[in-house]
Each structure stands twice: as C-alpha cells, then as structure tokens.
Amino acid sequence: MLLSVYRADYSPKEPVSSPPDALLANKINDSLRDELCTTDAGFGDQNAVDSGFASADEHGAILSGPRTPEDCVRIHTEGNTHLLNDREIAGLVVTGSAAIHALERMTMNPARAVRIRRLAFVQSINKDLSRLPHRNYDYSLVAGRCAENVTGYIPVPLGVIDKLVVDGVETSIPLATTEGALIASISRGCKAINAGSGVDTAVMGDGMTRAPVVQFKDIRQAAAAKMFLETTAAWHIAEAAFNSTTSYGRLQSMTSYVAGRHMYIRFKATTGDAMGMNMLSRGTKNCLRVLQKADRMPDFQVISLSGNLCSDKKPAAINWICGRGKSIIAEARIPRHVLATVLKTDAERLSQLNTAKNHVGSALAGNSSGGFNAHAANIVAAMFLATGQDIAQTVVSSNCLTLLECEEDGDLRASVTMPSIEVGTFGGGTHLPAQACMLDILGVGRSSSASGSNATQLARIVAATVLAAIALSFHSVTKFKGRDQDSQSYEYAAYLANSLTGGIELRRHMRPLSEDVGTIRAQEDWNRLVSPLKGYTGGLGPRWSVMQLAFPECLPERLEVISYANELAFIYDDFTELFDQAKLEKANDAMQAAFDEGLHSGKIASPEGGLKQVQSMLWEEMRQIDEPRAQTAMKAWIEFLKESAGREHEVAHTTLKAFLPYRILDVGEMFLFGLVTFGYGVTIPDEEYDDVRRLSRPCWAVIALQNDIFSWDKELEASKRKGASHVVNALWVIMEEHKVNLEKATEICKEESLKLIDEYMNNVRREQASKRLSRDSLIYLEALLWIISANAVWSLMAPRYYPELKYNELQLEMMERGVRETLALLKVGEGMEILPAEDLNKQSKALKTYLAEVAA
C-alpha cells in the first residue's frame, strides 16, 4: 500500500527572488540526514547508499563549490530542477518554490522524488519517518497511475489459504489483513466445505455502471427526453457511441430516472477483464456528446458525469437490486458428519442462527440492502488488498445475502448471493508486481482478453471464500463446547430411519442422572435385542447405566450409541470366558474382519448371527454421527482385538507389576479410548497419542483393580470350569506374590488403587498447569476421572456380577407402566451427586472415600 502526503502549504507558488529560509538556515540538520539514511535498513541492499544529499555531479551538474539560494531558485525556474541535489530541491519544496506533487516530473526519477519528498515532509512536521519503508520499490509503476505525493509504502501481512475447491478446481486464496485469526478461521471453513464437494458458483450478471446527471429547461423537456431514451432509435445511438470508445466494453443497457427537471441516466456495460470505471466514464461521456445532437433529444446541460445513481463506493439499494460489476451466487453442501466433527455443530442450529442473526437482526438494524451476512467485508477487503483492487469498492462489493438450509438428511446447504462484486484483473493496481503475483496464484493473471473470463473467475473465488468464512463464523457461535449439558429435544434424522432406538426421539441431557431416555432406554432396547445371545449376562444395571455415570458430559446425541458399544464389549467379554483359546482367536478374527471391512467399505455387511448384526448396526450409526471419529474408534478396537487375540490367557503372572499391563488391555483401554474420543467429540493429535496413553495408564490400572475386587467370585468359578491352574484376577496374583489370604489380598488391592488414583490425579493436574497438551487431550484425560467413579458404582449393581439383579422384572415394569413412570418409581438419580470434573482436589478425596465405602 503506497503512502502519499499532501499539505496545503506545499502547493506550487510563483518563484521567489529572496533565498529560501530553509537553505539559508540549513534546517535539514545532521540528525535528520542520519534518520533518512537508516530508513529501511532491513529491506535489502538496493539503494543502500542514500545520503539524501546527492551532489550536483551525480545528476549532471558541473559546478565548483556550493550553490547560493538564488542559484537554486534560478535553476528551478529554468526547468533544470533535476540538476539540484536532494537537499536543495527539498528546500524549494518547503518554501513553496517548487510543487511537491511535481517532483517526479522535475527530477525525472520517481525513486529520487520519493526521497526528496520525505526530506521536505520530515522537516515540515518534525516527525520520525524511519519506520515507514521506501526502498526496494519500483515507483515508476506507480507514478501517474496509482498514487500521488508518494512518500513510501505500507507493508501489510499476507497469508495464503492452502486450498478451496471452487467449481471443482483447487484454488489457493491470498488474503492481506491485520486482523488476527481471520485467515485461520477461514481456513477451517474451507476445510469443512472441501470435505463435501466444494463450492459451486453461478454468474447472474456482469456489467459496470455509470450514471451522469443532466439538467433540462423544465420538467416537460425532461419527460420528453425520458420517452425518447426508451426508444430503439435512442438505444442504437447510445450503443454505437459507447462502443466506439473501447475495444473491450459493450453497452448493455441505458435506464433513465427523472427527478424534477434533472435526469439520471444509468449506463451499464461489460468491461472485459478491467473493473471498468474509467472505461464507463469515457463511453458515457461520448454517449452524452452524441445524444446532445440527436434530433428528438431536448437540449440539456451535463451537471456531473456521476450523479451518484451509479452508485459507486457507497451503500445503495440499486446495486443490491439491479447489480453492479459481477453478480455471483456461491453454494456448498456440507455433510452432516463434517458439521459435527469440523465445525462442532449441526445444520438445524446453523439455519436457526442465520435467520435470527443475519435476517431478523440485520433487518432490525436497518440493513434494508446488502447487510444480510456475518462479515463478508472482511474477506472482500482482504482479497481486494491482496490483488490490487480498489479498496473503497469493498463497500459495494460486500453486499451479500446468506442462506443456510437444513436438508432432510441433516446436511447443510449454504449459499451467498453477492450482486455487486466490483473486480478486475487488468488496470488499476493489478499491474503492481506483488498484486500481479497474487492474481497468478489465483489463476487469473493479467490479461488483455475482451472476454472478461479472468475478472469473472476472480469474482467467483471472492464469493466462494466469503461462503467459507461465513460457515466458520457461525461455527464459532453454535459449536458444541466438548462437554454439552444443555437440555432440549434433538431430532436426528439418521436415527429415525432404521436404528436401534426404534425411531424414538433423542434428547439432550441437562442432569445426567435424571435423564429419562438415552442409556436407560438403551438397556431396554438392547436387552430385547441381545437377550437371545447365548451366555450373555448383561452389563447395564437395573437403576443406572454405567455409561450415564461414566459419560455425564458426553456430546448428547452420542450417549446412546456408545452405550450400545459398551454392551457389545460385554458380549465379547462374556464370550471370551466361555470359549477356549482356539475359539477365542476364531471369534476375534471374525470381529476384526468385520471391522476391517467397515473401515474400507464404509459399511459392515449385514451378517446372519446376532452378534455381527449388532456390530453392523452399531458401526452404521456411529458413522452417521461422526465418521472420522467412528473410524478412529474402529481402529482402536482393531488394535485391541489384535493384542488380545495374540496373548496367552493361560500365563500365570506372579507379580502385580507384571500383571497390570496385561489386565489394562483386558479391561478395554483401547476400546474405551474409542468410546471416550467419539463420545466427547475429541481428537488426540498423533504427536500426543503416546503421551496420552502413558499418562492414562494409572487410570486403567485403577479400573482393572476395581473390577477384580468385584468379579473375584465370577472369575474364580470360570477358572474352575475351565480347569485352569490360576485365576486371571489381581487378587489371585497378590495372594501368590505376597503369600496372603483373600482378605489381605483385597486390602492390598484397595491400597494400590488409592495410590494409582493419586498418581493419575497428579498427572492430570500437572498437564493442566503446563498447558503442554492440546485441549482435546486434556478433555480426554479429565473424562477418565468420571469413568473411575462410575466403574465403582456400577460394579455394585452389575448383573454380570450379581445374576439375581437381571432385568426381567424391570422390563416387565417398563412395559406395564411405561419408561417415565418406572424411572420415577425407582427414583433414578436420587441421592447421587456428580462432582465437577475440574475440581480435582475435591474429586480425589471423594473418590478415595467412595472406594472405601464400596469396599466396605
């Protein structure tokens, strides 16, 4: 951006006979000279030696000794100003003997003119200009074209968005801005749109306008002129006159508006790849000249070549309604799962917000035209600055109407209608090297083509980028916060078609333990579906679901599906206790094959067996909610299956230290890793994955030890049934290692659990304080705290440990009374308190007390 200065006292004056005071007093002192010498020291070596006091010899003057002030004035008046040195010319400018705006002509050197102007300007205002760069710039490209009184240039940061798919073509987007986070946020919007099919654009109109105002003798003549201008004869006259002035522009329309005896004639024409204001001005001027001579046209006087009906660089309804420049519509369809994973929201919320904010809110603010958007001007200004457009035309070019529609399948259809994008790839500032480079990046480099295809393509890209930015701006308002506890009805189209919920509407949960659907209903549905499976004893309790306790801040629409997934894990776990090693490996291979198939094909084939049917339905529902994190969960489960299938169940561990890594795998660390990341909608960065697993090991060890205390009787029985020489349980390992009885082993197990809780709490507290890990990793680590406490509560009630608590009686109650009434009867949630996850000290103490009470 070029910087020009102008001061009234720099206007040209008549040559003076007395010596300039600046020359006599030598006001340009050494400190000023030093300042000018050091300006732009970091901008390279070009023009590095610049004292600001070029000798006469440098510029062709052959003189001995210094010039007198009279000599300077005389040489200047003779037209030989370029023979003076920089100090002498600056003195003439300061005293008004030379015009500051004419330095380029007088010195015949644009770069030298800039240096002299800086000398004069600094002396006049006595301010430091050292931070304003001026070197390493080709001012010959500017003189007479882009700016006057040039004193330097303003560097503006420029960022490039890697890609946005526009009409099927990947396009890099350059943006020049000083607004922090703007480019980063637009990049995320581009990512969401690219994950769909990109942006489609359509051109609805193309034509620049100029509307002169003319005056007639009276209103009768004005009315007669309007009638004439609406005839075919007048159109042919105007068309020929306009088109004769340019090889690129073609007149499209001529519309007249009368106010009193004044007439405003709005000419609209194509302008090739130029923005076209100069072209319209020349053509319009010639049209008026020719029309003045037309027989049927009353005499008129041209008041102004622009009557503000054009309307240029100011808000105007006519541009919004009739268009000016390029009229573009851009549209994108963003898939439901992308909204959930990238933008952390859904189409219904976005559509509602768009109506409330951009339509109703804008109307209440008085935006009758062009302002029905979030911040289109941000993108337009940044792209205009980067590509050499007229920045002031951001006003008109930012006219934008945003529409966001929720499709039946949950996808979002987003569009922006921008009727007045004023851009060009030829003329104006587009020839400047940096700006021309950005146009080349966009694939619309400078061209003299009459077709206007480059300028039109630039307008398409501008509209597409505005669409990406608006999509992201709404995300920042509506996104889920990772741990959402708002309660409201939430209809999810994917479930209503063919899911395990049987078409019952999902709900968000405000108070996890008092939610009357979700996992409580899941136990009813799943026991109906899963009960026929041989050997299955169930994992959910009769009054509380373990997942309802373990995931109190789970993203609402995911609570049911991860409850089903947890049940699937218990089905698998029951099978592992019934099968021998060979059968187990065969079952693992079958499950792994099903998951592998799902990862590659996106769908698990409908199987015959009940277990694989459950897998298929579960996988499909997870994909419908959040495909990327469903993939992550499946990969984690495959890793779990591979490791568990490859281990030897009959190995008798003799120390707790050796047993715990084995038991952590058995307790389902990788399986629950998939559930937590999917349920909370978080992604563990690859570079943090190993760290997060290491930090979470104490948590899984606590859960393993808890489970072993409660499952001792069950696992002892299973071991006897298999004829094994040992029990796969921490209590057995402790008894063997310490040579103690079951009671003492249980006590040691409790003590180890409390130590591990302390270790895990310290891990979480330390990582929270250091802020080394990403927000998603910290959410994951904090979420595991709930699982520790929930696991203890659930273990007291799980029918897999206490067969007499099976669901049959509860299911009968629910069928007879209904879900809500039964839960009210059972007083679900009464007497339980959920502690804040962030209050680590309080929760640590509560967990220890909890475990002690459970053990008692």
mmCIF file of N, CA and C in Angstrom, residues 208-214 255 263-268 280-281 284 304-312:
data_model
loop_
_atom_site.group_PDB
_atom_site.id
_atom_site.type_symbol
_atom_site.label_atom_id
_atom_site.label_comp_id
_atom_site.label_asym_id
_atom_site.label_seq_id
_atom_site.Cartn_x
_atom_site.Cartn_y
_atom_site.Cartn_z
ATOM 1 N N MET A 208 -20.618 -3.109 -15.400
ATOM 2 C CA MET A 208 -20.306 -1.933 -14.585
ATOM 3 C C MET A 208 -21.245 -0.801 -14.989
ATOM 4 N N THR A 209 -21.459 0.146 -14.089
ATOM 5 C CA THR A 209 -22.425 1.217 -14.357
ATOM 6 C C THR A 209 -21.815 2.598 -14.128
ATOM 7 N N ARG A 210 -22.366 3.565 -14.841
ATOM 8 C CA ARG A 210 -22.068 4.992 -14.617
ATOM 9 C C ARG A 210 -23.358 5.741 -14.903
ATOM 10 N N ALA A 211 -23.714 6.669 -14.007
ATOM 11 C CA ALA A 211 -24.996 7.364 -14.142
ATOM 12 C C ALA A 211 -24.801 8.873 -14.035
ATOM 13 N N PRO A 212 -24.607 9.552 -15.160
ATOM 14 C CA PRO A 212 -24.473 11.023 -15.118
ATOM 15 C C PRO A 212 -25.813 11.677 -14.798
ATOM 16 N N VAL A 213 -25.758 12.917 -14.300
ATOM 17 C CA VAL A 213 -26.964 13.695 -14.071
ATOM 18 C C VAL A 213 -26.950 14.885 -15.027
ATOM 19 N N VAL A 214 -28.066 15.051 -15.736
ATOM 20 C CA VAL A 214 -28.174 16.155 -16.694
ATOM 21 C C VAL A 214 -29.399 17.000 -16.329
ATOM 22 N N THR A 255 -30.798 3.155 -18.644
ATOM 23 C CA THR A 255 -32.054 3.356 -17.910
ATOM 24 C C THR A 255 -32.072 4.776 -17.353
ATOM 25 N N MET A 263 -32.336 14.605 -14.910
ATOM 26 C CA MET A 263 -32.419 13.212 -15.348
ATOM 27 C C MET A 263 -31.107 12.508 -15.019
ATOM 28 N N TYR A 264 -31.262 11.297 -14.520
ATOM 29 C CA TYR A 264 -30.102 10.440 -14.200
ATOM 30 C C TYR A 264 -30.153 9.254 -15.159
ATOM 31 N N ILE A 265 -29.125 9.113 -15.976
ATOM 32 C CA ILE A 265 -29.101 8.055 -16.990
ATOM 33 C C ILE A 265 -28.075 7.006 -16.556
ATOM 34 N N ARG A 266 -28.562 5.833 -16.229
ATOM 35 C CA ARG A 266 -27.661 4.771 -15.730
ATOM 36 C C ARG A 266 -27.241 3.876 -16.894
ATOM 37 N N PHE A 267 -25.974 4.039 -17.301
ATOM 38 C CA PHE A 267 -25.404 3.218 -18.370
ATOM 39 C C PHE A 267 -24.754 1.978 -17.738
ATOM 40 N N LYS A 268 -24.995 0.841 -18.332
ATOM 41 C CA LYS A 268 -24.405 -0.414 -17.840
ATOM 42 C C LYS A 268 -23.729 -1.129 -18.996
ATOM 43 N N LEU A 280 -16.170 3.063 -18.452
ATOM 44 C CA LEU A 280 -17.558 3.555 -18.413
ATOM 45 C C LEU A 280 -17.596 5.070 -18.492
ATOM 46 N N SER A 281 -16.646 5.720 -17.843
ATOM 47 C CA SER A 281 -16.638 7.195 -17.865
ATOM 48 C C SER A 281 -16.405 7.713 -19.270
ATOM 49 N N THR A 284 -19.520 6.808 -21.426
ATOM 50 C CA THR A 284 -20.675 7.612 -21.034
ATOM 51 C C THR A 284 -20.535 9.054 -21.536
ATOM 52 N N SER A 304 -23.048 16.571 -13.921
ATOM 53 C CA SER A 304 -21.933 15.768 -13.413
ATOM 54 C C SER A 304 -21.910 14.438 -14.154
ATOM 55 N N LEU A 305 -20.709 13.978 -14.430
ATOM 56 C CA LEU A 305 -20.584 12.689 -15.102
ATOM 57 C C LEU A 305 -21.030 11.552 -14.187
ATOM 58 N N SER A 306 -21.024 11.806 -12.885
ATOM 59 C CA SER A 306 -21.550 10.829 -11.925
ATOM 60 C C SER A 306 -22.608 11.515 -11.081
ATOM 61 N N GLY A 307 -23.817 10.996 -11.175
ATOM 62 C CA GLY A 307 -24.911 11.573 -10.398
ATOM 63 C C GLY A 307 -25.233 10.768 -9.156
ATOM 64 N N ASN A 308 -24.337 9.874 -8.762
ATOM 65 C CA ASN A 308 -24.485 9.025 -7.561
ATOM 66 C C ASN A 308 -25.580 7.972 -7.686
ATOM 67 N N LEU A 309 -26.124 7.808 -8.900
ATOM 68 C CA LEU A 309 -27.054 6.708 -9.124
ATOM 69 C C LEU A 309 -26.293 5.491 -9.661
ATOM 70 N N CYS A 310 -24.998 5.616 -9.794
ATOM 71 C CA CYS A 310 -24.194 4.517 -10.367
ATOM 72 C C CYS A 310 -24.387 3.204 -9.588
ATOM 73 N N SER A 311 -24.246 3.041 -8.301
ATOM 74 C CA SER A 311 -23.763 4.012 -7.334
ATOM 75 C C SER A 311 -22.416 3.482 -6.839
ATOM 76 N N ASP A 312 -21.419 4.346 -6.812
ATOM 77 C CA ASP A 312 -20.057 3.895 -6.586
ATOM 78 C C ASP A 312 -19.602 4.195 -5.157
#
